[in-house]
Tab-separated table of C-alpha atoms in Angstrom:
chain	number	residue	atom	x	y	z
C	245	MET	CA	-0.307	0.244	-0.058
C	246	LYS	CA	2.964	2.224	0.847
C	247	GLU	CA	5.484	1.135	-2.228
C	248	SER	CA	2.151	1.819	-4.414
C	249	ILE	CA	1.222	5.881	-2.947
C	250	LEU	CA	4.915	6.643	-3.102
C	251	ALA	CA	4.880	5.207	-6.886
C	252	LYS	CA	1.547	7.498	-7.767
C	253	ILE	CA	3.368	10.544	-5.719
C	254	LEU	CA	7.175	10.458	-6.466
C	255	GLY	CA	6.969	7.858	-9.651
C	256	ASP	CA	7.016	4.259	-11.073
C	257	SER	CA	10.584	3.590	-10.384
C	258	THR	CA	10.112	1.228	-13.457
C	259	GLU	CA	9.496	4.797	-15.452
C	260	PHE	CA	11.375	7.276	-13.330
C	261	SER	CA	15.008	7.380	-12.695
C	262	LEU	CA	16.112	7.774	-9.002
C	263	ARG	CA	17.172	11.621	-9.516
C	264	HIS	CA	13.766	12.000	-11.613
C	265	ARG	CA	11.976	10.792	-8.498
C	266	LEU	CA	14.461	13.258	-6.224
C	267	PHE	CA	12.979	16.063	-7.788
C	268	HIS	CA	9.605	14.873	-7.386
C	269	VAL	CA	10.732	15.216	-3.397
C	270	ILE	CA	12.515	18.282	-3.400
C	271	ALA	CA	9.055	20.070	-5.223
C	272	LEU	CA	6.913	18.415	-2.301
C	273	VAL	CA	9.042	20.118	-0.021
C	274	GLY	CA	8.967	23.109	-1.743
C	275	ILE	CA	5.621	23.271	-2.277
C	276	PHE	CA	5.474	22.608	1.618
C	277	MET	CA	7.690	25.419	2.494
C	278	SER	CA	6.705	27.611	0.213
C	279	PHE	CA	3.190	27.375	2.140
C	280	SER	CA	3.821	27.305	5.388
C	281	ALA	CA	6.789	30.424	4.984
C	282	GLY	CA	4.135	32.144	2.994
C	283	ILE	CA	1.062	30.816	5.779
C	284	ILE	CA	3.738	32.304	8.726
C	285	ASN	CA	4.579	35.107	7.443
C	286	TYR	CA	0.823	36.165	6.961
C	287	PHE	CA	0.402	35.641	10.959
C	288	ILE	CA	3.349	37.632	11.825
C	289	GLY	CA	3.008	40.255	10.037
C	290	LEU	CA	5.524	40.381	7.754
C	291	GLY	CA	3.368	42.460	4.780
C	292	PRO	CA	1.069	41.308	1.959
C	293	PHE	CA	3.945	40.836	-0.169
C	294	LEU	CA	5.973	39.186	1.265
C	295	VAL	CA	3.109	35.919	1.326
C	296	VAL	CA	2.033	36.251	-2.353
C	297	VAL	CA	6.097	35.893	-3.297
C	298	ASN	CA	6.066	32.545	-1.482
C	299	PHE	CA	2.398	31.392	-2.308
C	300	VAL	CA	3.773	32.461	-5.730
C	301	CYS	CA	6.850	30.104	-5.575
C	302	GLY	CA	4.273	27.204	-3.835
C	303	VAL	CA	2.096	27.613	-7.603
C	304	VAL	CA	5.391	26.921	-9.651
C	305	SER	CA	6.350	24.643	-7.532
C	306	ILE	CA	3.047	22.923	-8.194
C	307	ALA	CA	2.926	23.561	-12.072
C	308	LEU	CA	6.385	21.805	-11.995
C	309	TYR	CA	5.700	18.949	-10.424
C	310	LEU	CA	2.393	18.239	-12.291
C	311	TYR	CA	4.950	18.666	-15.498
C	312	SER	CA	7.198	16.436	-14.439
C	313	LEU	CA	5.494	13.558	-12.988
C	314	LEU	CA	2.854	13.697	-15.943
C	315	GLY	CA	4.930	14.460	-18.835
C	316	LYS	CA	7.817	12.213	-17.937
C	317	HIS	CA	10.253	15.259	-18.179
C	318	TYR	CA	13.484	15.895	-16.381
C	319	ARG	CA	16.554	18.527	-17.444
C	320	MET	CA	13.697	21.345	-17.943
C	321	PRO	CA	11.324	21.523	-14.702
C	322	ALA	CA	14.765	20.670	-12.524
C	323	THR	CA	16.880	23.035	-14.617
C	324	ILE	CA	13.999	26.217	-14.049
C	325	THR	CA	13.956	24.478	-10.731
C	326	VAL	CA	17.220	25.375	-8.971
C	327	MET	CA	17.481	29.068	-11.956
C	328	MET	CA	14.360	29.631	-10.142
C	329	LEU	CA	15.335	28.971	-6.386
C	330	SER	CA	18.676	30.136	-6.848
C	331	PHE	CA	18.509	33.510	-8.897
C	332	VAL	CA	15.097	34.744	-8.385
C	333	LEU	CA	13.609	33.510	-5.232
C	334	PHE	CA	15.672	32.888	-2.408
C	335	PRO	CA	18.185	36.697	-3.498
C	336	LEU	CA	14.488	38.371	-3.605
C	337	LEU	CA	13.348	36.956	0.250
C	338	TRP	CA	17.277	37.658	0.887
C	339	ILE	CA	16.067	41.806	0.719
C	340	ILE	CA	12.216	41.724	1.365
C	341	ASN	CA	13.239	39.385	4.651
C	342	ALA	CA	15.931	41.360	6.400
C	343	GLY	CA	18.834	39.588	4.472
C	344	THR	CA	21.302	38.437	7.411
C	345	TRP	CA	19.083	39.220	10.319
C	346	GLY	CA	15.666	36.987	8.624
C	347	SER	CA	15.695	32.827	8.136
C	348	ILE	CA	16.258	32.897	4.572
C	349	PRO	CA	20.174	31.794	5.001
C	350	TYR	CA	18.625	28.464	6.379
C	351	TYR	CA	16.726	28.045	3.360
C	352	MET	CA	19.970	29.485	1.038
C	353	ILE	CA	21.655	26.085	3.082
C	354	ILE	CA	18.681	23.774	2.024
C	355	ASN	CA	18.817	25.090	-1.403
C	356	ALA	CA	23.095	24.208	-2.132
C	357	GLY	CA	21.762	21.069	-1.473
C	358	ILE	CA	19.121	20.943	-4.232
C	359	ILE	CA	21.925	22.188	-6.702
C	360	SER	CA	23.419	19.431	-5.820
C	361	VAL	CA	20.629	16.642	-5.819
C	362	LEU	CA	19.611	17.511	-9.477
C	363	MET	CA	22.005	18.908	-11.151
C	364	SER	CA	25.024	16.374	-12.638
C	365	GLY	CA	28.502	17.176	-14.366
C	366	LYS	CA	29.929	20.392	-14.749
C	367	THR	CA	26.454	21.719	-14.565
C	368	ARG	CA	26.546	21.268	-11.102
C	369	TYR	CA	29.447	22.997	-10.361
C	370	VAL	CA	28.819	25.819	-12.298
C	371	PHE	CA	24.769	26.511	-10.888
C	372	LEU	CA	27.331	25.825	-7.463
C	373	VAL	CA	30.047	28.448	-8.630
C	374	LEU	CA	27.483	30.932	-9.406
C	375	PHE	CA	24.154	30.868	-6.469
C	376	ILE	CA	27.940	31.490	-4.409
C	377	MET	CA	28.570	34.354	-5.509
C	378	VAL	CA	24.451	35.117	-5.842
C	379	VAL	CA	24.803	34.576	-1.406
C	380	VAL	CA	28.162	36.565	-1.125
C	381	GLY	CA	26.867	40.049	-3.803
C	382	LEU	CA	23.862	39.884	-1.464
C	383	THR	CA	25.685	39.983	2.254
C	384	VAL	CA	28.159	42.400	0.749
C	385	ALA	CA	25.513	45.020	-0.452
C	386	GLU	CA	23.795	43.656	2.654
C	387	VAL	CA	26.613	45.400	4.764
C	388	THR	CA	27.790	48.458	2.584
C	389	ILE	CA	24.333	49.638	0.780
C	390	PRO	CA	22.289	50.759	3.711
C	391	GLY	CA	18.472	50.167	3.497
C	392	PHE	CA	19.393	47.481	0.873
C	393	VAL	CA	17.423	45.099	2.777
C	394	TRP	CA	14.241	45.035	4.296
C	395	GLU	CA	14.390	45.261	8.240
C	396	PHE	CA	11.579	43.886	10.550
C	397	SER	CA	9.093	45.938	11.955
C	398	SER	CA	10.412	44.317	16.004
C	399	THR	CA	13.020	42.339	16.873
C	400	LYS	CA	10.377	40.039	18.579
C	401	VAL	CA	9.204	39.464	15.234
C	402	ARG	CA	12.836	38.765	13.366
C	403	TYR	CA	13.457	35.969	16.501
C	404	LEU	CA	10.030	34.860	15.720
C	405	ASP	CA	10.605	34.373	11.477
C	406	GLN	CA	14.337	33.190	12.704
C	407	PHE	CA	13.040	30.541	15.094
C	408	LEU	CA	9.906	29.240	12.226
C	409	GLY	CA	12.222	29.246	9.537
C	410	PHE	CA	14.839	27.490	11.292
C	411	ILE	CA	12.000	25.220	12.050
C	412	ILE	CA	11.047	24.764	8.878
C	413	CYS	CA	14.186	24.145	6.949
C	414	ILE	CA	15.206	21.454	10.452
C	415	VAL	CA	11.997	19.510	8.792
C	416	SER	CA	11.789	19.460	5.282
C	417	ASN	CA	16.167	19.204	5.298
C	418	ALA	CA	15.154	15.663	7.958
C	419	PHE	CA	12.458	15.009	5.465
C	420	LEU	CA	14.414	15.518	2.172
C	421	PHE	CA	18.066	13.589	3.887
C	422	ALA	CA	15.652	10.695	4.807
C	423	VAL	CA	13.927	10.138	1.523
C	424	VAL	CA	17.880	10.790	-0.119
C	425	ILE	CA	18.612	7.558	1.607
C	426	ASP	CA	16.172	5.314	2.100
C	427	SER	CA	15.999	5.642	-2.240
C	428	TYR	CA	19.488	5.200	-2.111
C	429	LEU	CA	19.498	1.702	0.106
C	430	ARG	CA	16.395	0.755	-2.094
C	431	GLU	CA	17.858	0.958	-5.775
C	432	LYS	CA	20.979	-0.409	-3.760
C	433	GLU	CA	19.160	-3.561	-2.552
C	434	LYS	CA	17.397	-3.610	-6.190
C	435	SER	CA	20.859	-3.541	-6.959
C	436	GLU	CA	22.017	-6.246	-5.637
C	437	GLU	CA	19.238	-8.556	-6.062
C	438	TYR	CA	19.903	-7.854	-10.090
C	439	LEU	CA	23.026	-8.398	-9.337
C	440	ARG	CA	22.284	-11.876	-7.283
C	441	VAL	CA	19.878	-13.009	-10.379
C	442	LEU	CA	23.231	-12.278	-12.963
C	443	GLU	CA	25.424	-14.091	-10.497
C	444	ARG	CA	22.670	-16.948	-10.916
C	445	GLN	CA	21.588	-16.814	-14.098
C	446	LYS	CA	25.883	-16.588	-15.048
C	447	GLU	CA	26.047	-19.442	-13.315
C	448	GLU	CA	23.302	-21.416	-14.587
C	449	ILE	CA	24.776	-20.527	-18.452
C	450	GLU	CA	28.196	-21.182	-17.809
C	451	GLU	CA	26.815	-25.016	-16.559
C	452	LYS	CA	23.942	-24.812	-19.816
C	453	ASN	CA	27.728	-23.945	-21.658
C	454	MET	CA	29.292	-26.641	-20.106
C	455	VAL	CA	26.685	-29.098	-21.133
C	456	LEU	CA	26.987	-27.811	-24.397
C	457	GLU	CA	30.182	-28.014	-24.744
C	458	SER	CA	30.563	-31.242	-24.313
C	459	ASN	CA	27.821	-32.455	-26.226
C	460	ASN	CA	29.532	-30.448	-28.597
C	461	ALA	CA	32.783	-32.503	-28.215
C	462	LYS	CA	30.595	-35.698	-28.635
C	463	LEU	CA	28.874	-33.959	-31.633
C	464	LYS	CA	32.849	-33.166	-32.672
C	465	GLU	CA	34.203	-36.406	-32.392
C	466	ALA	CA	30.827	-38.000	-33.346
C	467	VAL	CA	31.490	-36.199	-37.220
C	468	GLU	CA	35.526	-36.652	-36.912
C	469	LYS	CA	34.310	-40.580	-36.857
C	470	ALA	CA	31.336	-40.102	-39.572
C	471	GLU	CA	34.107	-37.714	-41.924
C	472	LYS	CA	36.590	-40.662	-41.500
C	473	LEU	CA	33.990	-43.084	-42.435
C	474	ASN	CA	32.998	-41.632	-45.485
C	475	LYS	CA	36.041	-41.061	-45.933
C	476	LEU	CA	37.020	-44.522	-46.224
C	477	LEU	CA	33.972	-45.047	-47.829
C	478	GLU	CA	34.508	-43.084	-51.022
C	479	GLU	CA	38.021	-44.410	-50.702
C	480	GLU	CA	36.519	-47.984	-50.782
C	481	ARG	CA	34.342	-46.780	-53.925
C	482	GLN	CA	36.482	-45.185	-55.738
C	483	ILE	CA	39.089	-48.594	-55.567
C	484	LEU	CA	35.979	-50.314	-56.549
C	485	HIS	CA	35.120	-47.927	-59.425
C	486	LYS	CA	38.633	-48.207	-60.112
C	487	LEU	CA	38.423	-52.224	-60.005
C	488	SER	CA	35.431	-52.348	-61.956
C	489	ILE	CA	36.833	-50.359	-64.762
C	490	THR	CA	40.854	-51.376	-65.227
C	491	ASP	CA	42.089	-54.315	-66.017
C	492	GLY	CA	44.019	-55.647	-63.861
C	493	LEU	CA	47.326	-56.554	-65.472
C	494	THR	CA	48.119	-54.318	-67.486
C	495	GLY	CA	46.217	-51.107	-65.275
C	496	PHE	CA	44.618	-50.033	-68.907
C	497	TYR	CA	40.580	-49.787	-68.926
C	498	ASN	CA	38.874	-52.940	-69.746
C	499	LYS	CA	37.215	-53.842	-72.780
C	500	LYS	CA	33.798	-52.231	-71.400
C	501	TYR	CA	34.392	-49.310	-70.003
C	502	ILE	CA	36.932	-48.481	-72.818
C	503	THR	CA	34.419	-49.218	-75.428
C	504	GLU	CA	31.732	-46.783	-73.627
C	505	ARG	CA	34.522	-44.184	-73.290
C	506	LEU	CA	34.671	-44.240	-77.288
C	507	HIS	CA	31.711	-44.088	-77.368
C	508	ASP	CA	31.025	-41.099	-75.620
C	509	GLU	CA	34.328	-39.636	-77.572
C	510	ILE	CA	32.525	-40.017	-80.595
C	511	GLU	CA	29.665	-38.440	-79.545
C	512	GLU	CA	31.215	-35.351	-78.100
C	513	ALA	CA	33.542	-35.081	-81.724
C	514	HIS	CA	30.185	-35.158	-83.447
C	515	LYS	CA	28.609	-32.423	-81.080
C	516	LYS	CA	31.269	-30.119	-80.846
C	517	GLY	CA	32.877	-30.785	-84.440
C	518	LYS	CA	35.818	-32.470	-82.946
C	519	ARG	CA	38.316	-34.375	-84.658
C	520	LEU	CA	38.934	-37.830	-83.593
C	521	SER	CA	41.484	-41.065	-84.474
C	522	VAL	CA	41.095	-44.389	-82.869
C	523	SER	CA	44.154	-46.858	-83.060
C	524	VAL	CA	43.571	-50.826	-82.968
C	525	VAL	CA	46.649	-52.327	-81.398
C	526	ASP	CA	48.161	-56.579	-80.656
C	527	ILE	CA	51.659	-57.619	-80.152
C	528	ASP	CA	52.586	-59.886	-82.797
C	529	ASN	CA	53.175	-63.528	-82.636
C	530	PHE	CA	52.086	-63.402	-79.049
C	531	LYS	CA	50.342	-66.502	-78.571
C	532	SER	CA	53.335	-68.148	-79.560
C	533	ILE	CA	54.831	-66.511	-76.561
C	534	ASN	CA	52.791	-68.248	-74.813
C	535	ASP	CA	53.044	-71.675	-75.769
C	536	THR	CA	56.988	-71.468	-75.860
C	537	ARG	CA	57.875	-69.256	-72.385
C	538	GLY	CA	54.591	-69.265	-70.864
C	539	HIS	CA	51.868	-67.599	-69.678
C	540	LEU	CA	53.684	-65.902	-66.709
C	541	PHE	CA	56.246	-64.045	-69.275
C	542	GLY	CA	53.453	-63.615	-71.089
C	543	ASP	CA	51.841	-61.534	-68.657
C	544	TYR	CA	55.072	-59.676	-67.994
C	545	VAL	CA	55.683	-59.057	-71.925
C	546	LEU	CA	51.868	-57.433	-72.113
C	547	LYS	CA	53.150	-55.282	-68.367
C	548	ARG	CA	56.271	-53.647	-70.632
C	549	ILE	CA	54.690	-53.036	-73.792
C	550	SER	CA	51.509	-51.632	-71.646
C	551	GLU	CA	54.176	-49.514	-69.604
C	552	VAL	CA	55.448	-47.481	-72.575
C	553	ILE	CA	52.015	-47.193	-74.501
C	554	THR	CA	51.395	-45.445	-71.199
C	555	LYS	CA	54.957	-43.630	-71.382
C	556	ASN	CA	53.834	-42.329	-74.744
C	557	LEU	CA	50.670	-41.001	-75.029
C	558	ARG	CA	49.494	-38.195	-73.238
C	559	ARG	CA	47.347	-36.205	-70.935
C	560	THR	CA	43.513	-36.836	-73.017
C	561	ASP	CA	44.331	-40.010	-74.546
C	562	LEU	CA	42.626	-43.036	-73.556
C	563	VAL	CA	43.524	-46.653	-73.932
C	564	GLY	CA	42.084	-49.814	-72.617
C	565	ARG	CA	42.424	-53.823	-73.301
C	566	TYR	CA	40.256	-54.855	-75.664
C	567	GLY	CA	41.299	-58.766	-76.051
C	568	GLY	CA	44.250	-60.858	-74.646
C	569	ASP	CA	46.788	-59.079	-76.448
C	570	GLU	CA	44.734	-55.524	-78.102
C	571	PHE	CA	44.881	-52.613	-77.619
C	572	LEU	CA	42.021	-49.976	-78.075
C	573	ILE	CA	43.385	-46.404	-78.214
C	574	VAL	CA	41.118	-43.784	-78.292
C	575	LEU	CA	42.809	-40.101	-79.173
C	576	PRO	CA	40.665	-37.106	-78.845
C	577	ASN	CA	41.278	-34.110	-81.050
C	578	THR	CA	43.642	-35.596	-83.190
C	579	SER	CA	43.699	-36.112	-86.700
C	580	LEU	CA	44.722	-39.146	-88.527
C	581	GLU	CA	47.836	-38.011	-89.211
C	582	GLU	CA	48.481	-36.810	-86.040
C	583	GLY	CA	47.577	-40.188	-84.990
C	584	TYR	CA	49.603	-41.949	-86.997
C	585	VAL	CA	52.224	-40.605	-86.088
C	586	LEU	CA	52.255	-41.232	-82.113
C	587	MET	CA	51.710	-44.319	-83.244
C	588	GLU	CA	54.524	-44.602	-84.740
C	589	ARG	CA	56.156	-43.927	-82.208
C	590	ILE	CA	54.740	-46.604	-79.930
C	591	ARG	CA	55.996	-49.384	-82.545
C	592	LYS	CA	59.317	-48.095	-82.413
C	593	LYS	CA	60.009	-47.687	-78.797
C	594	ILE	CA	58.743	-51.513	-77.790
C	595	GLN	CA	60.850	-52.588	-81.217
C	596	GLU	CA	63.785	-50.962	-79.408
C	597	LEU	CA	62.829	-52.607	-75.782
C	598	GLU	CA	65.610	-54.773	-74.819
C	599	TRP	CA	64.799	-58.417	-73.704
C	600	GLU	CA	66.938	-61.720	-73.756
C	601	GLU	CA	69.074	-62.353	-75.835
C	602	GLY	CA	67.753	-63.428	-79.579
C	603	PHE	CA	63.918	-61.787	-78.188
C	604	LYS	CA	62.156	-59.150	-79.975
C	605	VAL	CA	59.198	-57.650	-79.247
C	606	THR	CA	56.638	-56.210	-81.845
C	607	ILE	CA	53.592	-54.700	-82.366
C	608	SER	CA	50.688	-53.649	-85.657
C	609	GLY	CA	48.061	-51.819	-85.439
C	610	GLY	CA	45.391	-50.119	-87.539
C	611	ILE	CA	44.397	-46.465	-86.808
C	612	ALA	CA	41.492	-44.150	-88.211
C	613	GLU	CA	40.035	-41.091	-88.247
C	614	LEU	CA	36.422	-40.800	-87.704
C	615	LYS	CA	34.409	-39.173	-90.295
C	616	GLU	CA	30.560	-37.043	-90.812
C	617	ASN	CA	27.958	-39.302	-89.628
C	618	GLN	CA	30.445	-42.796	-88.848
C	619	PHE	CA	29.030	-44.044	-85.050
C	620	GLU	CA	30.157	-47.912	-85.109
C	621	ASP	CA	31.962	-48.623	-88.222
C	622	LEU	CA	34.981	-46.783	-86.639
C	623	LEU	CA	36.188	-49.276	-84.599
C	624	LYS	CA	35.460	-51.398	-87.200
C	625	GLU	CA	37.857	-49.678	-89.480
C	626	ALA	CA	40.882	-49.916	-86.748
C	627	ASP	CA	39.771	-53.550	-86.183
C	628	THR	CA	40.044	-53.840	-90.252
C	629	LEU	CA	43.942	-52.252	-90.575
C	630	LEU	CA	44.518	-53.922	-88.114
C	631	TYR	CA	44.287	-57.221	-89.499
C	632	LYS	CA	45.842	-56.433	-92.835
C	633	THR	CA	48.265	-55.484	-91.676
C	634	LYS	CA	48.803	-58.484	-89.625
C	635	ASN	CA	48.197	-60.728	-92.523
C	636	ALA	CA	50.601	-58.539	-94.608
C	637	SER	CA	54.103	-57.950	-92.836
C	638	LYS	CA	53.382	-56.975	-89.071
C	639	ASN	CA	55.279	-54.593	-86.847
C	640	LYS	CA	53.597	-51.750	-88.359
C	641	ILE	CA	50.671	-49.244	-88.325
C	642	GLU	CA	47.939	-49.046	-91.120
C	643	LYS	CA	47.087	-45.902	-92.002
C	644	GLY	CA	43.057	-45.289	-93.120
C	645	ALA	CA	41.913	-43.469	-95.581
C-alpha cells in the first residue's frame, strides 16, 4: 500500500530514474516550505508582498511537479527549479526578509543541497559557483549599501521569523535527507538483487555452456568419425569403381569401359565438331610367346608393353585392354596424321625394348579417323586395318584413308 502511494506521488521506479524521483520529493518539499512560509509570514505580519511571493513560488512548484510527473520530463523542470530558487526567489526573499537577520540563509543552505542533487557533471559546479557568488554579492551589498534589505518591524518579529524558518528548514532538511537515503538504499537493494539474479543466471548459463561444450565435443567426435568413415567409404568406392573399369594386369581400362568411353568421345566429337582418331594394336605372335615361354612371361610382356604405351600417350588420350593382347587407343582432338605419328613412335619404342638374347617383341596396329555421320564403323575400320597389316608384314601401323 505504502509503495503504491509513493509510486503515484513520486513516480514508479521502472519509469523514473532515482534523480527524477528525488526532484519530485524536492518539489513537494518546496511546495510545503513555500505555503508554510507564506502562512507564517502572514500571521507574524511581514507584509502582503512577502506572503504573495511565497504563494507564487508554491504555485510554480506545483506546476513544475505536475509537468515532471505527468509529462515524464526531467531536465527542463529541474533546471527551471534550480534557476528560480538560486537566482530569483531566494535573492528576492533575502532583500525583503531582512537578509542575514532573517530566516532566508537557512533556506539557502538547503538550496545548495538541492543544486547538488538535481544537477550533475559540470552543470552542477557552474550553478554552485554562481549561487555562491549571488550569496556573497547579497552579503556585501547588505553590509555596504544602507537600506539594501528590508528590516523587521520589531525584534520579536525577527526572532519569530528566524525560529519558525529554522524549524521549517530542520523538518524539510531531515525529510529530504531521509528520502534520499531511503531511495539510495532501495536502489542499492534492487541492484544487489539484480546482481544476485545475474549471478544465478551466469551460473546457470555456465552450467548449460559446460553441457553444451560436452555435447559439442561429442558431436565433433561423432562428426570426425563420420567424416573418416565417409572418407574410407569414398576411398573404397573409388577403389571398387577403379577395379570395375580397370584391367588388373595392365592397369588400362577394361573392354567394357573403354568401349563406353569411345562412344562418349564419338558423340562429343560429332556434337562439337572435333577430330577423333582411334587405333587398335596387338602384340605380334603373342600366342607363340605364351606357348613357348609360358603365360607368366606373356604377362610380363603385356606389362612392359603397357608401360611403353602409357609413357608415350598424352594426358587426354585413352587406352584400354580390348582383348588378350589387343589394345584400343582413343585419341581425342587428333587428326589421322597426328595419330599415326604418335602410334608410330609407340611402335618404335616397343621395337627398341631389350629382352633376352635373340628375342624381340613388336606390335602391329591400325589407325582410323572419325568421319562425318560415322559411329560404330570407326572401331570396325581400325580393327580391319590391324588385321590387314598382320596378314601382310606385321610390326607396322596401317593408316586409314
